[in-house]
mmCIF file of C-alpha atoms in Angstrom:
data_model
loop_
_atom_site.group_PDB
_atom_site.id
_atom_site.type_symbol
_atom_site.label_atom_id
_atom_site.label_comp_id
_atom_site.label_asym_id
_atom_site.label_seq_id
_atom_site.Cartn_x
_atom_site.Cartn_y
_atom_site.Cartn_z
ATOM 1 C CA MET A 1 -6.925 -3.140 19.406
ATOM 2 C CA ALA A 2 -8.779 -0.884 21.830
ATOM 3 C CA ASN A 3 -10.966 2.040 20.869
ATOM 4 C CA PHE A 4 -9.395 5.192 22.312
ATOM 5 C CA ASN A 5 -10.672 8.669 23.057
ATOM 6 C CA PHE A 6 -7.984 11.314 22.619
ATOM 7 C CA PRO A 7 -7.854 14.996 23.638
ATOM 8 C CA GLY A 8 -9.453 17.133 20.917
ATOM 9 C CA GLN A 9 -10.877 14.095 19.122
ATOM 10 C CA THR A 10 -13.586 15.045 16.615
ATOM 11 C CA ALA A 11 -14.136 11.820 14.644
ATOM 12 C CA PHE A 12 -13.283 8.118 14.483
ATOM 13 C CA TYR A 13 -13.204 5.744 11.526
ATOM 14 C CA LYS A 14 -12.488 2.012 11.522
ATOM 15 C CA GLY A 15 -11.133 0.921 8.159
ATOM 16 C CA LYS A 16 -10.309 -2.543 6.902
ATOM 17 C CA VAL A 17 -6.858 -2.508 8.472
ATOM 18 C CA ARG A 18 -6.544 0.899 10.202
ATOM 19 C CA ASP A 19 -8.258 2.779 12.992
ATOM 20 C CA VAL A 20 -8.225 6.507 12.269
ATOM 21 C CA TYR A 21 -8.873 9.254 14.839
ATOM 22 C CA THR A 22 -9.392 12.876 13.787
ATOM 23 C CA ILE A 23 -8.014 15.527 16.146
ATOM 24 C CA ALA A 24 -9.365 19.103 16.079
ATOM 25 C CA GLY A 25 -10.751 18.431 12.593
ATOM 26 C CA LYS A 26 -7.252 18.963 11.102
ATOM 27 C CA TYR A 27 -5.025 16.071 12.144
ATOM 28 C CA LEU A 28 -5.127 12.270 12.028
ATOM 29 C CA VAL A 29 -3.915 9.628 14.447
ATOM 30 C CA MET A 30 -3.657 6.444 12.383
ATOM 31 C CA LEU A 31 -3.235 3.074 14.096
ATOM 32 C CA ALA A 32 -2.197 0.278 11.735
ATOM 33 C CA SER A 33 -3.718 -2.917 13.113
ATOM 34 C CA ASP A 34 -2.502 -6.451 12.442
ATOM 35 C CA ARG A 35 -5.692 -7.092 10.457
ATOM 36 C CA ILE A 36 -5.134 -8.202 6.871
ATOM 37 C CA SER A 37 -7.477 -7.783 3.915
ATOM 38 C CA ALA A 38 -7.581 -9.165 0.392
ATOM 39 C CA PHE A 39 -10.238 -8.807 -2.300
ATOM 40 C CA ASP A 40 -11.725 -6.070 -0.082
ATOM 41 C CA VAL A 41 -12.471 -8.610 2.676
ATOM 42 C CA ILE A 42 -10.894 -8.646 6.146
ATOM 43 C CA LEU A 43 -9.428 -12.111 6.697
ATOM 44 C CA PRO A 44 -10.375 -13.867 9.931
ATOM 45 C CA ARG A 45 -6.985 -13.844 11.697
ATOM 46 C CA PRO A 46 -4.541 -10.998 12.426
ATOM 47 C CA ILE A 47 -0.905 -11.182 11.287
ATOM 48 C CA PRO A 48 1.612 -10.537 14.112
ATOM 49 C CA PHE A 49 3.696 -7.347 13.635
ATOM 50 C CA LYS A 50 2.035 -6.459 10.319
ATOM 51 C CA GLY A 51 0.934 -3.050 11.646
ATOM 52 C CA GLN A 52 4.447 -2.222 12.813
ATOM 53 C CA VAL A 53 5.983 -3.346 9.502
ATOM 54 C CA LEU A 54 3.630 -1.183 7.431
ATOM 55 C CA THR A 55 3.954 1.873 9.685
ATOM 56 C CA GLN A 56 7.743 1.820 9.800
ATOM 57 C CA ILE A 57 8.289 1.123 6.081
ATOM 58 C CA ALA A 58 5.850 3.930 5.218
ATOM 59 C CA ALA A 59 7.580 6.381 7.571
ATOM 60 C CA TYR A 60 10.972 5.509 6.061
ATOM 61 C CA MET A 61 9.684 5.927 2.499
ATOM 62 C CA LEU A 62 7.748 9.146 3.172
ATOM 63 C CA LYS A 63 10.905 10.688 4.610
ATOM 64 C CA ALA A 64 12.945 9.438 1.635
ATOM 65 C CA THR A 65 10.543 11.066 -0.864
ATOM 66 C CA SER A 66 9.648 14.304 0.959
ATOM 67 C CA ASP A 67 11.745 16.338 -1.506
ATOM 68 C CA ILE A 68 9.516 15.165 -4.386
ATOM 69 C CA CYS A 69 6.096 15.808 -2.901
ATOM 70 C CA PRO A 70 4.851 17.156 0.442
ATOM 71 C CA ASN A 71 3.274 14.401 2.555
ATOM 72 C CA TRP A 72 0.864 14.099 5.455
ATOM 73 C CA LEU A 73 3.160 12.496 8.083
ATOM 74 C CA MET A 74 4.294 14.479 11.134
ATOM 75 C CA ASP A 75 5.548 11.815 13.573
ATOM 76 C CA VAL A 76 5.484 8.125 14.570
ATOM 77 C CA PRO A 77 5.061 8.011 18.367
ATOM 78 C CA ALA A 78 4.563 4.228 18.626
ATOM 79 C CA PRO A 79 5.507 1.214 16.465
ATOM 80 C CA ASN A 80 2.168 1.072 14.656
ATOM 81 C CA VAL A 81 1.008 4.695 15.048
ATOM 82 C CA SER A 82 1.336 7.623 12.623
ATOM 83 C CA ILE A 83 0.238 11.196 13.303
ATOM 84 C CA GLY A 84 -0.186 13.661 10.485
ATOM 85 C CA LYS A 85 -2.237 16.245 8.638
ATOM 86 C CA LYS A 86 -5.804 15.572 7.556
ATOM 87 C CA CYS A 87 -6.332 16.102 3.833
ATOM 88 C CA GLU A 88 -9.324 16.205 1.538
ATOM 89 C CA PRO A 89 -8.626 13.022 -0.469
ATOM 90 C CA PHE A 90 -8.823 12.630 -4.204
ATOM 91 C CA LYS A 91 -11.193 9.700 -4.705
ATOM 92 C CA ILE A 92 -8.702 7.901 -6.931
ATOM 93 C CA GLU A 93 -5.751 5.601 -6.416
ATOM 94 C CA MET A 94 -2.722 6.285 -8.583
ATOM 95 C CA VAL A 95 -1.533 2.802 -9.559
ATOM 96 C CA VAL A 96 1.884 2.825 -11.241
ATOM 97 C CA ARG A 97 3.068 -0.307 -13.041
ATOM 98 C CA GLY A 98 6.609 -0.920 -14.223
ATOM 99 C CA HIS A 99 5.981 -4.551 -15.234
ATOM 100 C CA LEU A 100 3.208 -6.619 -16.787
ATOM 101 C CA THR A 101 2.120 -8.344 -13.594
ATOM 102 C CA GLY A 102 -1.004 -9.053 -11.538
ATOM 103 C CA HIS A 103 -4.153 -7.254 -12.723
ATOM 104 C CA ALA A 104 -2.317 -5.876 -15.775
ATOM 105 C CA TRP A 105 -1.263 -9.384 -16.830
ATOM 106 C CA ARG A 106 -4.759 -10.793 -16.250
ATOM 107 C CA THR A 107 -6.125 -8.011 -18.476
ATOM 108 C CA TYR A 108 -3.403 -8.563 -21.095
ATOM 109 C CA SER A 109 -3.808 -12.346 -21.198
ATOM 110 C CA SER A 110 -7.550 -11.864 -21.846
ATOM 111 C CA GLY A 111 -6.531 -10.242 -25.147
ATOM 112 C CA LYS A 112 -6.833 -6.553 -24.219
ATOM 113 C CA ARG A 113 -3.981 -4.163 -24.959
ATOM 114 C CA GLU A 114 -5.256 -1.170 -23.012
ATOM 115 C CA LEU A 115 -5.803 -0.697 -19.285
ATOM 116 C CA CYS A 116 -7.284 2.504 -17.820
ATOM 117 C CA GLY A 117 -6.435 4.341 -21.028
ATOM 118 C CA ALA A 118 -2.796 3.181 -20.919
ATOM 119 C CA LYS A 119 -1.545 1.255 -23.970
ATOM 120 C CA MET A 120 0.300 -2.031 -23.445
ATOM 121 C CA PRO A 121 2.622 -3.156 -26.276
ATOM 122 C CA GLY A 122 2.073 -6.445 -28.065
ATOM 123 C CA GLY A 123 4.356 -9.457 -27.704
ATOM 124 C CA MET A 124 4.921 -9.156 -23.958
ATOM 125 C CA LYS A 125 5.244 -12.034 -21.495
ATOM 126 C CA GLU A 126 4.047 -12.051 -17.907
ATOM 127 C CA ASN A 127 6.354 -9.939 -15.667
ATOM 128 C CA ASP A 128 8.132 -8.273 -18.607
ATOM 129 C CA PRO A 129 9.019 -4.616 -17.946
ATOM 130 C CA PHE A 130 7.033 -1.974 -19.811
ATOM 131 C CA PRO A 131 9.118 0.340 -22.028
ATOM 132 C CA SER A 132 8.310 2.985 -19.404
ATOM 133 C CA PRO A 133 6.010 2.819 -16.342
ATOM 134 C CA ILE A 134 2.275 3.235 -16.955
ATOM 135 C CA ILE A 135 -0.383 4.721 -14.670
ATOM 136 C CA THR A 136 -3.605 2.695 -14.328
ATOM 137 C CA PRO A 137 -5.779 4.607 -11.856
ATOM 138 C CA SER A 138 -8.759 3.202 -9.990
ATOM 139 C CA THR A 139 -11.641 4.798 -8.137
ATOM 140 C CA LYS A 140 -11.296 4.809 -4.362
ATOM 141 C CA ALA A 141 -14.490 3.119 -3.224
ATOM 142 C CA SER A 142 -15.706 3.749 0.340
ATOM 143 C CA GLU A 143 -17.384 0.320 0.158
ATOM 144 C CA GLY A 144 -16.965 -2.645 -2.172
ATOM 145 C CA HIS A 145 -14.422 -2.994 -4.957
ATOM 146 C CA ASP A 146 -12.305 -0.240 -6.484
ATOM 147 C CA GLU A 147 -12.945 0.180 -10.214
ATOM 148 C CA ASP A 148 -10.538 0.855 -13.086
ATOM 149 C CA ILE A 149 -10.877 4.333 -14.573
ATOM 150 C CA SER A 150 -9.073 6.284 -17.299
ATOM 151 C CA PRO A 151 -7.597 9.786 -16.926
ATOM 152 C CA ALA A 152 -10.241 11.117 -19.353
ATOM 153 C CA GLU A 153 -13.011 9.659 -17.159
ATOM 154 C CA ILE A 154 -11.389 11.085 -14.022
ATOM 155 C CA ILE A 155 -11.460 14.581 -15.499
ATOM 156 C CA LYS A 156 -14.939 14.130 -17.016
ATOM 157 C CA ASN A 157 -16.384 12.892 -13.693
ATOM 158 C CA GLY A 158 -14.818 15.754 -11.737
ATOM 159 C CA LEU A 159 -12.553 13.543 -9.609
ATOM 160 C CA ALA A 160 -9.667 15.850 -10.568
ATOM 161 C CA THR A 161 -9.177 18.766 -12.937
ATOM 162 C CA GLU A 162 -6.840 18.379 -15.894
ATOM 163 C CA LYS A 163 -4.258 20.485 -14.071
ATOM 164 C CA GLU A 164 -4.604 18.340 -10.939
ATOM 165 C CA TRP A 165 -4.357 15.127 -12.970
ATOM 166 C CA ASN A 166 -1.142 16.334 -14.586
ATOM 167 C CA ALA A 167 0.298 17.153 -11.159
ATOM 168 C CA LEU A 168 -0.826 13.813 -9.659
ATOM 169 C CA SER A 169 0.568 11.756 -12.520
ATOM 170 C CA GLY A 170 3.839 13.707 -12.453
ATOM 171 C CA TYR A 171 4.238 13.113 -8.726
ATOM 172 C CA ALA A 172 3.319 9.424 -9.057
ATOM 173 C CA LEU A 173 5.954 8.733 -11.725
ATOM 174 C CA LYS A 174 8.672 10.593 -9.795
ATOM 175 C CA LEU A 175 7.784 8.747 -6.579
ATOM 176 C CA PHE A 176 7.869 5.428 -8.442
ATOM 177 C CA ALA A 177 11.300 6.254 -9.883
ATOM 178 C CA ARG A 178 12.603 7.081 -6.387
ATOM 179 C CA GLY A 179 11.039 3.899 -5.008
ATOM 180 C CA ASN A 180 12.894 1.910 -7.647
ATOM 181 C CA GLU A 181 16.181 3.651 -6.814
ATOM 182 C CA ILE A 182 15.730 2.685 -3.157
ATOM 183 C CA ALA A 183 14.737 -0.869 -4.136
ATOM 184 C CA ALA A 184 17.723 -1.259 -6.475
ATOM 185 C CA ARG A 185 20.135 -0.478 -3.624
ATOM 186 C CA GLN A 186 18.651 -3.484 -1.820
ATOM 187 C CA GLY A 187 18.716 -5.829 -4.817
ATOM 188 C CA LEU A 188 15.006 -5.422 -5.504
ATOM 189 C CA ILE A 189 12.759 -4.152 -8.301
ATOM 190 C CA LEU A 190 9.675 -2.092 -7.444
ATOM 191 C CA VAL A 191 7.232 -3.741 -9.834
ATOM 192 C CA ASP A 192 4.009 -1.861 -9.164
ATOM 193 C CA THR A 193 2.523 0.274 -6.416
ATOM 194 C CA LYS A 194 -0.266 2.694 -5.591
ATOM 195 C CA TYR A 195 -0.275 6.232 -4.246
ATOM 196 C CA GLU A 196 -3.066 8.232 -2.665
ATOM 197 C CA PHE A 197 -3.144 12.006 -2.673
ATOM 198 C CA GLY A 198 -5.223 14.711 -1.048
ATOM 199 C CA ARG A 199 -5.431 18.479 -0.818
ATOM 200 C CA ILE A 200 -4.887 20.992 1.940
ATOM 201 C CA GLY A 201 -6.141 24.201 0.387
ATOM 202 C CA ASP A 202 -4.527 24.330 -3.065
ATOM 203 C CA GLU A 203 -1.570 22.140 -2.099
ATOM 204 C CA ILE A 204 -1.436 18.492 -3.207
ATOM 205 C CA ILE A 205 -0.308 16.189 -0.381
ATOM 206 C CA LEU A 206 0.857 12.567 -0.537
ATOM 207 C CA MET A 207 -1.249 10.552 1.905
ATOM 208 C CA ASP A 208 -1.349 7.125 3.529
ATOM 209 C CA GLU A 209 1.476 4.584 3.258
ATOM 210 C CA ILE A 210 3.837 4.148 0.322
ATOM 211 C CA HIS A 211 6.095 1.354 -0.946
ATOM 212 C CA THR A 212 4.857 -1.181 1.640
ATOM 213 C CA PRO A 213 3.903 -4.836 0.993
ATOM 214 C CA ASP A 214 0.231 -3.863 1.178
ATOM 215 C CA SER A 215 0.544 -1.212 -1.522
ATOM 216 C CA SER A 216 3.435 -2.539 -3.629
ATOM 217 C CA ARG A 217 4.960 -5.559 -5.266
ATOM 218 C CA TYR A 218 8.713 -6.208 -5.381
ATOM 219 C CA PHE A 219 10.759 -8.711 -7.389
ATOM 220 C CA TYR A 220 14.249 -9.851 -6.467
ATOM 221 C CA ALA A 221 16.586 -8.328 -9.065
ATOM 222 C CA GLY A 222 19.119 -11.166 -8.875
ATOM 223 C CA GLY A 223 18.192 -13.802 -11.454
ATOM 224 C CA PHE A 224 15.261 -11.773 -12.814
ATOM 225 C CA GLU A 225 16.399 -11.932 -16.462
ATOM 226 C CA GLU A 226 17.232 -15.635 -16.273
ATOM 227 C CA ARG A 227 13.827 -16.449 -14.792
ATOM 228 C CA GLN A 228 12.104 -14.402 -17.512
ATOM 229 C CA GLN A 229 14.029 -16.165 -20.273
ATOM 230 C CA LYS A 230 13.153 -19.588 -18.847
ATOM 231 C CA GLY A 231 9.511 -18.643 -18.259
ATOM 232 C CA GLU A 232 9.869 -19.282 -14.537
ATOM 233 C CA ARG A 233 7.888 -17.565 -11.794
ATOM 234 C CA GLN A 234 9.599 -14.485 -10.394
ATOM 235 C CA LYS A 235 10.664 -14.473 -6.769
ATOM 236 C CA GLN A 236 8.638 -11.662 -5.234
ATOM 237 C CA LEU A 237 7.925 -9.839 -2.005
ATOM 238 C CA SER A 238 4.351 -8.565 -1.773
ATOM 239 C CA LYS A 239 0.903 -9.432 -0.494
ATOM 240 C CA GLU A 240 0.186 -11.191 -3.792
ATOM 241 C CA PHE A 241 1.080 -14.569 -2.263
ATOM 242 C CA VAL A 242 -1.892 -14.146 0.113
ATOM 243 C CA ARG A 243 -4.206 -13.417 -2.836
ATOM 244 C CA GLU A 244 -2.800 -16.416 -4.727
ATOM 245 C CA TRP A 245 -3.446 -18.681 -1.719
ATOM 246 C CA LEU A 246 -7.034 -17.423 -1.534
ATOM 247 C CA ILE A 247 -7.577 -17.980 -5.271
ATOM 248 C CA GLU A 248 -6.162 -21.527 -4.968
ATOM 249 C CA ASN A 249 -8.712 -22.102 -2.199
ATOM 250 C CA ASN A 250 -11.592 -20.786 -4.339
ATOM 251 C CA PHE A 251 -11.980 -17.374 -2.720
ATOM 252 C CA MET A 252 -11.953 -14.062 -4.603
ATOM 253 C CA GLY A 253 -14.342 -12.066 -2.416
ATOM 254 C CA LYS A 254 -17.359 -12.966 -4.511
ATOM 255 C CA GLU A 255 -20.826 -13.564 -3.126
ATOM 256 C CA GLY A 256 -21.337 -17.072 -1.772
ATOM 257 C CA GLN A 257 -17.598 -17.767 -1.395
ATOM 258 C CA THR A 258 -16.141 -18.650 2.015
ATOM 259 C CA VAL A 259 -12.766 -17.472 3.318
ATOM 260 C CA PRO A 260 -10.554 -20.570 3.783
ATOM 261 C CA VAL A 261 -9.311 -21.530 7.241
ATOM 262 C CA MET A 262 -5.998 -19.893 8.184
ATOM 263 C CA SER A 263 -3.806 -22.306 10.154
ATOM 264 C CA ASP A 264 -1.294 -21.172 12.799
ATOM 265 C CA GLU A 265 1.507 -22.152 10.408
ATOM 266 C CA TRP A 266 0.051 -20.057 7.584
ATOM 267 C CA VAL A 267 -0.408 -17.012 9.831
ATOM 268 C CA ASP A 268 3.223 -17.394 10.977
ATOM 269 C CA THR A 269 4.363 -17.694 7.333
ATOM 270 C CA ILE A 270 2.569 -14.462 6.377
ATOM 271 C CA SER A 271 4.107 -12.643 9.367
ATOM 272 C CA LYS A 272 7.595 -13.832 8.407
ATOM 273 C CA ARG A 273 7.075 -12.707 4.811
ATOM 274 C CA TYR A 274 6.101 -9.204 5.986
ATOM 275 C CA ILE A 275 9.171 -9.035 8.225
ATOM 276 C CA GLU A 276 11.358 -10.306 5.346
ATOM 277 C CA LEU A 277 10.103 -7.482 3.160
ATOM 278 C CA TYR A 278 10.788 -4.912 5.891
ATOM 279 C CA GLU A 279 14.385 -6.103 6.302
ATOM 280 C CA LYS A 280 14.962 -6.383 2.576
ATOM 281 C CA VAL A 281 13.462 -2.992 1.661
ATOM 282 C CA ILE A 282 14.764 -1.001 4.635
ATOM 283 C CA GLY A 283 18.075 -2.829 4.873
ATOM 284 C CA GLN A 284 17.814 -2.965 8.657
ATOM 285 C CA LYS A 285 17.021 -5.720 11.154
ATOM 286 C CA PHE A 286 13.371 -5.743 12.215
ATOM 287 C CA VAL A 287 12.948 -5.205 15.964
ATOM 288 C CA PRO A 288 9.509 -6.465 17.038
ATOM 289 C CA GLN A 289 7.739 -4.182 19.501
ATOM 290 C CA LYS A 290 4.467 -4.935 21.239
ATOM 291 C CA LEU A 291 3.101 -2.110 23.374
ATOM 292 C CA SER A 292 0.107 -2.412 25.667
ATOM 293 C CA ASP A 293 -2.965 -0.382 24.784
ATOM 294 C CA GLU A 294 -2.237 1.759 27.839
ATOM 295 C CA GLU A 295 1.321 2.568 26.726
ATOM 296 C CA THR A 296 0.186 3.250 23.150
ATOM 297 C CA GLU A 297 -2.502 5.645 24.399
ATOM 298 C CA LYS A 298 -0.005 7.384 26.705
ATOM 299 C CA ARG A 299 2.473 7.954 23.855
ATOM 300 C CA ILE A 300 -0.196 9.293 21.501
ATOM 301 C CA ILE A 301 -1.567 11.722 24.102
ATOM 302 C CA ALA A 302 1.962 12.960 24.849
ATOM 303 C CA GLU A 303 2.627 13.457 21.111
ATOM 304 C CA ILE A 304 -0.638 15.331 20.586
ATOM 305 C CA ALA A 305 0.378 17.677 23.411
ATOM 306 C CA LYS A 306 3.969 18.041 22.118
ATOM 307 C CA LEU A 307 2.796 18.940 18.614
ATOM 308 C CA GLY A 308 0.166 21.304 20.022
ATOM 309 C CA LEU A 309 -2.567 19.763 17.878
ATOM 310 C CA THR A 310 -5.457 20.772 20.123
#
């Protein structure tokens, strides 16, 4: 993906999977690449259409939740491009969990019954639903691994005031409930997800992507209870299968470990899984679009002019 220079551009940041351009100090042009990361490491091969999948699911979900919380998105001028408002981010990720899965299960199976200040009942099996969703926030690290943190520590460390925490947690639970309503219509369960928020003045704004395979985990609702009763693995749509493949190949992002080789077949499998999630969550056929760098740049410049951002 090319490095661009847009009218009114004041900054550029290359993240693990996104290239972010700041316009006039107040707006962002976010290009979702086909890069894929796991365990805070960028894997060596891009995944075809991943950027388009993430951008279009996020746009759909941000529109579907805009009555709950104001969000940053203004427009999507190209398949993998979002333009929106620049916020001052809270340096925390709001992780909402409806089921005992992933990191929560690994914590639980180690014998602990509390995660980030949230209590987890005894007698639960992997993938069981919690009595009600729990919030297990983490710090948003600019480098390295995100760290678990409790609400009390968030307030104590000045990452949010008590009033802001109450607003953030209220928004997160309402967004999660809406995400599950949308998922249920498609025969899915939204298992867990993360939200990122920022401020513009005194207003709290929902940022980034939501309810995508990079930020969320979904189970198929059909057969869920039967699989739980039999102790079988749940059929899921998420990026967890990439993490599981890495763990099976002795990679968890730790020092001295080497990322395993990604074959053409494996890259194609990952791409198909992302597209499957798009079609399942959105309920629409995925239409692959590949624009040249020149066409992408042309569309972004036209949108910047149309929105009068400079």
